[in-house]
JSON list of C-alpha atoms in Angstrom, two decimals:
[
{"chain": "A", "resi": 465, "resn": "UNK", "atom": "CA", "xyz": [-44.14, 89.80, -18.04]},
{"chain": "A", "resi": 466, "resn": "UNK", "atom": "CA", "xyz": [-44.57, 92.15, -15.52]},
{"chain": "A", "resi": 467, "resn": "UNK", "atom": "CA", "xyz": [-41.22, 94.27, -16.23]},
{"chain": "A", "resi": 468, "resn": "UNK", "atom": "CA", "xyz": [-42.08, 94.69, -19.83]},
{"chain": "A", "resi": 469, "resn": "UNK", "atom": "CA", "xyz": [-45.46, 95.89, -18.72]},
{"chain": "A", "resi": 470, "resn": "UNK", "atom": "CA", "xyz": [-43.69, 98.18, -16.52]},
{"chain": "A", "resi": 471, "resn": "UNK", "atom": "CA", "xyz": [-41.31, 99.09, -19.63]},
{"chain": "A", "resi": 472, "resn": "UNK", "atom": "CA", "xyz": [-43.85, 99.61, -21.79]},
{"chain": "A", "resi": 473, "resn": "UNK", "atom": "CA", "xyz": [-46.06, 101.69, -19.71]},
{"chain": "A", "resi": 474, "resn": "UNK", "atom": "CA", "xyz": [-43.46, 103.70, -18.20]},
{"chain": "A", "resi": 475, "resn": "UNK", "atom": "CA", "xyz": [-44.29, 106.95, -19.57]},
{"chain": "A", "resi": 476, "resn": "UNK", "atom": "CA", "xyz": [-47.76, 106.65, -18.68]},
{"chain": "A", "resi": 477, "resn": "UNK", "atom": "CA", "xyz": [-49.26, 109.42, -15.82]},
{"chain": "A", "resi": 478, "resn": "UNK", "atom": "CA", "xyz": [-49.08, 106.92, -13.39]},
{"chain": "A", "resi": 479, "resn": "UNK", "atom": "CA", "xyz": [-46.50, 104.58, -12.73]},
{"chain": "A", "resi": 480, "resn": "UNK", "atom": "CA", "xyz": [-47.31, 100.72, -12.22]},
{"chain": "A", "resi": 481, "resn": "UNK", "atom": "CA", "xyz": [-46.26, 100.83, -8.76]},
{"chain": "A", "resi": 482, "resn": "UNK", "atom": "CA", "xyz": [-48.35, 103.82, -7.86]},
{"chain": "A", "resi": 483, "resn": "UNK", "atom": "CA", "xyz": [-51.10, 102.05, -9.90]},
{"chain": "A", "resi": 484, "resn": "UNK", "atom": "CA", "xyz": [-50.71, 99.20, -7.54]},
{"chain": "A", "resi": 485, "resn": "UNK", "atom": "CA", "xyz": [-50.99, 101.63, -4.26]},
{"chain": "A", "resi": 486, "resn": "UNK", "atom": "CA", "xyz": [-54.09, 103.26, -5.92]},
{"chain": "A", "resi": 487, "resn": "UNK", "atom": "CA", "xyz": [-55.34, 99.48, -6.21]},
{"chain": "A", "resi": 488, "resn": "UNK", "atom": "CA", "xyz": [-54.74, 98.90, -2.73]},
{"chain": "A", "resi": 489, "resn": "UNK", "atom": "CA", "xyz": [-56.79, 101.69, -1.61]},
{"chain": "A", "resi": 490, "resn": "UNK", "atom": "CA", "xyz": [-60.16, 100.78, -3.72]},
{"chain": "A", "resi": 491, "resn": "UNK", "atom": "CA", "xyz": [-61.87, 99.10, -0.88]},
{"chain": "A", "resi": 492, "resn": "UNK", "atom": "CA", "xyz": [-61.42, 101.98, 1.39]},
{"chain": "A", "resi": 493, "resn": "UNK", "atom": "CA", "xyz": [-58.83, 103.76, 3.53]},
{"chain": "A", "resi": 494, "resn": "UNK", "atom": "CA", "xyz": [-55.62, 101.86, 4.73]},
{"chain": "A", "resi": 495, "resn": "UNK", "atom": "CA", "xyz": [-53.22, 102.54, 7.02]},
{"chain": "A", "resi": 496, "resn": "UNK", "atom": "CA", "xyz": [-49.41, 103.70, 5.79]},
{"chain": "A", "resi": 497, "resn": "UNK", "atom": "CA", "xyz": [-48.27, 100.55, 7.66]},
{"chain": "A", "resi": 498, "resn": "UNK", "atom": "CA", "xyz": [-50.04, 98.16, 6.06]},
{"chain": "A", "resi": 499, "resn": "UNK", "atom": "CA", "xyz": [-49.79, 99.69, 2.83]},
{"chain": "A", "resi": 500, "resn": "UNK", "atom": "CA", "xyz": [-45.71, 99.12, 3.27]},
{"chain": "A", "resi": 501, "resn": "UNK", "atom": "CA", "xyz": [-46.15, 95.84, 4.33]},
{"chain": "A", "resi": 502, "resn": "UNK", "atom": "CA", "xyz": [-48.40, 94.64, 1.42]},
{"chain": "A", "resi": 503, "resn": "UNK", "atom": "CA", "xyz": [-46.83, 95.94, -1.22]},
{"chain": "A", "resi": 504, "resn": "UNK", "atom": "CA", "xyz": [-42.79, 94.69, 0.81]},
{"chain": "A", "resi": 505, "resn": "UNK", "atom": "CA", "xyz": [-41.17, 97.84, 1.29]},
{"chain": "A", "resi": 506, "resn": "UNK", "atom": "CA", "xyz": [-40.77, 99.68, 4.11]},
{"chain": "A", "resi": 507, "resn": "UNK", "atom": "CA", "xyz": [-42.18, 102.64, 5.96]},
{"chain": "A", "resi": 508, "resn": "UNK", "atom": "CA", "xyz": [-40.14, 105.19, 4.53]},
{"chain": "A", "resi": 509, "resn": "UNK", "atom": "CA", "xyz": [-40.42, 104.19, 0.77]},
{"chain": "A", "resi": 510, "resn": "UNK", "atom": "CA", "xyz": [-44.48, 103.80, 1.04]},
{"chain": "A", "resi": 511, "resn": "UNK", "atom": "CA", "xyz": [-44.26, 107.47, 2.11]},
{"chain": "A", "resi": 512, "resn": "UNK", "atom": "CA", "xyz": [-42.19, 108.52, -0.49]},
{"chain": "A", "resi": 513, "resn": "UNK", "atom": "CA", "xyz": [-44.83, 106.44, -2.70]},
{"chain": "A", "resi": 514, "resn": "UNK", "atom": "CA", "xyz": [-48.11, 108.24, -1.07]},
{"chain": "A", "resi": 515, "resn": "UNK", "atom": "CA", "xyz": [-46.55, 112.02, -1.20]},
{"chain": "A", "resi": 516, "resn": "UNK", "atom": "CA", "xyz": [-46.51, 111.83, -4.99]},
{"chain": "A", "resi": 517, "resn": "UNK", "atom": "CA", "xyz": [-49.68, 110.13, -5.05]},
{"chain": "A", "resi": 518, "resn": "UNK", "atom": "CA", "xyz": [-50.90, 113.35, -2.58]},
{"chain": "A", "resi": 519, "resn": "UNK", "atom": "CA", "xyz": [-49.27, 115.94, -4.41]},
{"chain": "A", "resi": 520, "resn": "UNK", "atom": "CA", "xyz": [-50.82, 114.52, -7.75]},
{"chain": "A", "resi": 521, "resn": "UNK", "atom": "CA", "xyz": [-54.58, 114.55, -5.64]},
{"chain": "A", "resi": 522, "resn": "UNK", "atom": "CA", "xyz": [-54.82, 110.85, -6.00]},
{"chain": "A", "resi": 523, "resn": "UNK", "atom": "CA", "xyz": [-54.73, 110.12, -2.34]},
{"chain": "A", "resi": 524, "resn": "UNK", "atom": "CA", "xyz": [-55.29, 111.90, 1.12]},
{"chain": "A", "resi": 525, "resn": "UNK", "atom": "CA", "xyz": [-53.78, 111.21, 4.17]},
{"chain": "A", "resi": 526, "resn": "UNK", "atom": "CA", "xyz": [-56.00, 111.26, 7.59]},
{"chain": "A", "resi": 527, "resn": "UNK", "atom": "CA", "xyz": [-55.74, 109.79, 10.88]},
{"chain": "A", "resi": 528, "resn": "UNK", "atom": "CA", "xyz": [-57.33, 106.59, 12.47]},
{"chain": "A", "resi": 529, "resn": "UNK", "atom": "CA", "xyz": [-60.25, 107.34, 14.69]},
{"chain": "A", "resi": 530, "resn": "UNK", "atom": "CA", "xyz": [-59.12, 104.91, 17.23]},
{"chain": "A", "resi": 531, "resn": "UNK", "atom": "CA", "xyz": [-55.78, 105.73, 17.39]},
{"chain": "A", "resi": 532, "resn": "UNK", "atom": "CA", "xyz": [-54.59, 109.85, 16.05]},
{"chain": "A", "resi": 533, "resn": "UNK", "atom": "CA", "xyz": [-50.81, 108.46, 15.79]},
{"chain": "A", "resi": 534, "resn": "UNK", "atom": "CA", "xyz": [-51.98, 106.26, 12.99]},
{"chain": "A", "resi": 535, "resn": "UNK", "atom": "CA", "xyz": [-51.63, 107.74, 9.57]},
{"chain": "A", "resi": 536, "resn": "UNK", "atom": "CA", "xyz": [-54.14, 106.39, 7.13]},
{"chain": "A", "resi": 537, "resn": "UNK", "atom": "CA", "xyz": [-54.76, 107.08, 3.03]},
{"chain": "A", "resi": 538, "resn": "UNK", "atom": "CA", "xyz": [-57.59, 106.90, 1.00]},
{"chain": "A", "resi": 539, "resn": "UNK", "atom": "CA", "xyz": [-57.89, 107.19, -2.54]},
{"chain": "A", "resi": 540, "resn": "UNK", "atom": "CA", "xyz": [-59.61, 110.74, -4.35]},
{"chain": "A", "resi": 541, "resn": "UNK", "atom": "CA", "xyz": [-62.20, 110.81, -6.95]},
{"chain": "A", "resi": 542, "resn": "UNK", "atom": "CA", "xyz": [-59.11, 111.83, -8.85]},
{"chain": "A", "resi": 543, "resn": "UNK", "atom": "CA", "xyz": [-57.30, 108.84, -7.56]},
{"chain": "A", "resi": 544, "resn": "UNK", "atom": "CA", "xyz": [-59.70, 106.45, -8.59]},
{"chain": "A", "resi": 545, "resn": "UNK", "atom": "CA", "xyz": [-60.42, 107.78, -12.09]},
{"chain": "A", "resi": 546, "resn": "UNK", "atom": "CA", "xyz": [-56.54, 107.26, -13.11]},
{"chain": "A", "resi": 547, "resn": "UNK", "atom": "CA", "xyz": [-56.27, 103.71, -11.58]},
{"chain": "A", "resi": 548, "resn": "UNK", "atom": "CA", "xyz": [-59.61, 102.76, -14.32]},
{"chain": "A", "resi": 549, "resn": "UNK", "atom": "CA", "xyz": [-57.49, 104.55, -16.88]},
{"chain": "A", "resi": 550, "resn": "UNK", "atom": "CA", "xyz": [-54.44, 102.88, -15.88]},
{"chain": "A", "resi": 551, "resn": "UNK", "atom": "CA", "xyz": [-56.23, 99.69, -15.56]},
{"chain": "A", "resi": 552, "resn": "UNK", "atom": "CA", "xyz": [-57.90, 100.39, -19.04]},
{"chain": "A", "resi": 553, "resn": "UNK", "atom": "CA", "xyz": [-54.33, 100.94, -20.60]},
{"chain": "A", "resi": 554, "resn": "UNK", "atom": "CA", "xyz": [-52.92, 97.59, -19.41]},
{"chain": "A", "resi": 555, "resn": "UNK", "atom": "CA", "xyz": [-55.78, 95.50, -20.45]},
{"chain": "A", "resi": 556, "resn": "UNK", "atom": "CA", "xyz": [-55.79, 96.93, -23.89]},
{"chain": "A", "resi": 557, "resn": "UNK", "atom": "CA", "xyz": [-52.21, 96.39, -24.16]},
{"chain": "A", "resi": 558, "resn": "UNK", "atom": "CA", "xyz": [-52.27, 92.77, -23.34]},
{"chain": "A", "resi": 559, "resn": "UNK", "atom": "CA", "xyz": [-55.58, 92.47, -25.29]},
{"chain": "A", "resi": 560, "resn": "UNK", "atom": "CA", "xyz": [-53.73, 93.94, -28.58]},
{"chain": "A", "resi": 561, "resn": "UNK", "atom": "CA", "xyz": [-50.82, 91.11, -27.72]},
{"chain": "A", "resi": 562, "resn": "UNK", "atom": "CA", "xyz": [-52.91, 88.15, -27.44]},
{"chain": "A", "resi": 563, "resn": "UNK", "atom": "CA", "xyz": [-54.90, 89.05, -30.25]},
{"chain": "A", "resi": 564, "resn": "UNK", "atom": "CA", "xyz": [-51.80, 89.20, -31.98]},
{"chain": "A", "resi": 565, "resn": "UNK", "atom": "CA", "xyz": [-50.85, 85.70, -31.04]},
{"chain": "A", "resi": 566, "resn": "UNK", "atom": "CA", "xyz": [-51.72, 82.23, -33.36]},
{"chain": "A", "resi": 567, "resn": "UNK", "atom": "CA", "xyz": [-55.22, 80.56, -32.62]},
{"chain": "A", "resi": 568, "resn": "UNK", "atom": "CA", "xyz": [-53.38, 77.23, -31.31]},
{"chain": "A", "resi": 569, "resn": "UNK", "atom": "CA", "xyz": [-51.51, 79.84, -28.50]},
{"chain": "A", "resi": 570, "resn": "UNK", "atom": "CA", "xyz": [-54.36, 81.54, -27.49]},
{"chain": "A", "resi": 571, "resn": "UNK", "atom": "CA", "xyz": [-56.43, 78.28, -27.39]},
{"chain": "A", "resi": 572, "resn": "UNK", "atom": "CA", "xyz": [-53.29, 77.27, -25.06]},
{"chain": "A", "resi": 573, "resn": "UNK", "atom": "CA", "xyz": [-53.58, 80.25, -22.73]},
{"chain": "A", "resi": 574, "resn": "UNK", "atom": "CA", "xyz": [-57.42, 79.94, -22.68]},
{"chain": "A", "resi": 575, "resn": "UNK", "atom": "CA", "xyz": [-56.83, 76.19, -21.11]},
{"chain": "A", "resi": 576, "resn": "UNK", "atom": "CA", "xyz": [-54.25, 77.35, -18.56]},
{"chain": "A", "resi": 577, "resn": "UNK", "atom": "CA", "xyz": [-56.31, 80.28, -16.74]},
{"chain": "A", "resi": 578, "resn": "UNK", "atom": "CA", "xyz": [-58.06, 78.06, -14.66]},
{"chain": "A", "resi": 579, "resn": "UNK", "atom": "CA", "xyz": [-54.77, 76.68, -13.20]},
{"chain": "A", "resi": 580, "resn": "UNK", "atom": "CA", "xyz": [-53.36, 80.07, -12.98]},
{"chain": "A", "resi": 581, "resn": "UNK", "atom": "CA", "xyz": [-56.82, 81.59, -10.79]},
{"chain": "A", "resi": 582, "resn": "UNK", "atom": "CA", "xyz": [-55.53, 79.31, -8.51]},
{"chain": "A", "resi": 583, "resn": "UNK", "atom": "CA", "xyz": [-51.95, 79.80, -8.30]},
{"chain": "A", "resi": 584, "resn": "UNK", "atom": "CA", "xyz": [-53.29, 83.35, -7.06]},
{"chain": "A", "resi": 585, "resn": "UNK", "atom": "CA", "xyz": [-56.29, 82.29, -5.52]},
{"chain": "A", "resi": 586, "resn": "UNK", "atom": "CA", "xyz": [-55.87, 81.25, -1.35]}
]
């Protein structure tokens, strides 16, 4: 499911994984560190990651108040408008699928979300 969203989305603005950074910084700035290890890759490939997101104005770096070595990000107006879009794009898509789907399989999905929320819920 998730690679044929990628597939399908793929020439979209933003890319799913970027989408998923852009996600990650909703709540408020995070560190680069903690960004890696969230999303499982490491240091050098979340920076990779964040200078497109920069160069595109979706994110800026700064540095932690505590500590000036840490490098933090946090998510631009800019940013946050193309993760709704983004967001807004997928949940159209999969809306248009399950609409698409027979009554007796959407009746079947509808009775397995609550199992699901907590596959994914700690």
């Amino acid at each position: 499911m998730v690679l044929t969203l990628r597939r399908i989305t793929a020439d979209q603005e933003i890319t799913s994984q970027q989408t998923s950074v852009l996600g990650s910084l909703e709540d408020g700035p995070r560190r680069m560190t903690d960004l890696a290890a969230e999303h499982g890759v490491r240091l050098p490939t979340m920076t990779a990651q964040v200078n497109r997101l920069e160069r595109d104005g979706r994110v800026v770096r700064g540095r932690d108040a505590a500590d000036a070595r840490v490098v933090t990000v946090e998510l631009t107006p800019h940013g946050r408008d193309g993760l709704r879009a983004a967001r807004e794009r997928r949940v159209a898509l999969l809306a248009e699928r399950v609409a698409a789907l027979p009554a007796a399989d959407r009746d079947a999905l509808a009775a397995a979300l609550p199992a699901l929320g907590r596959l994914f819920t700690p």
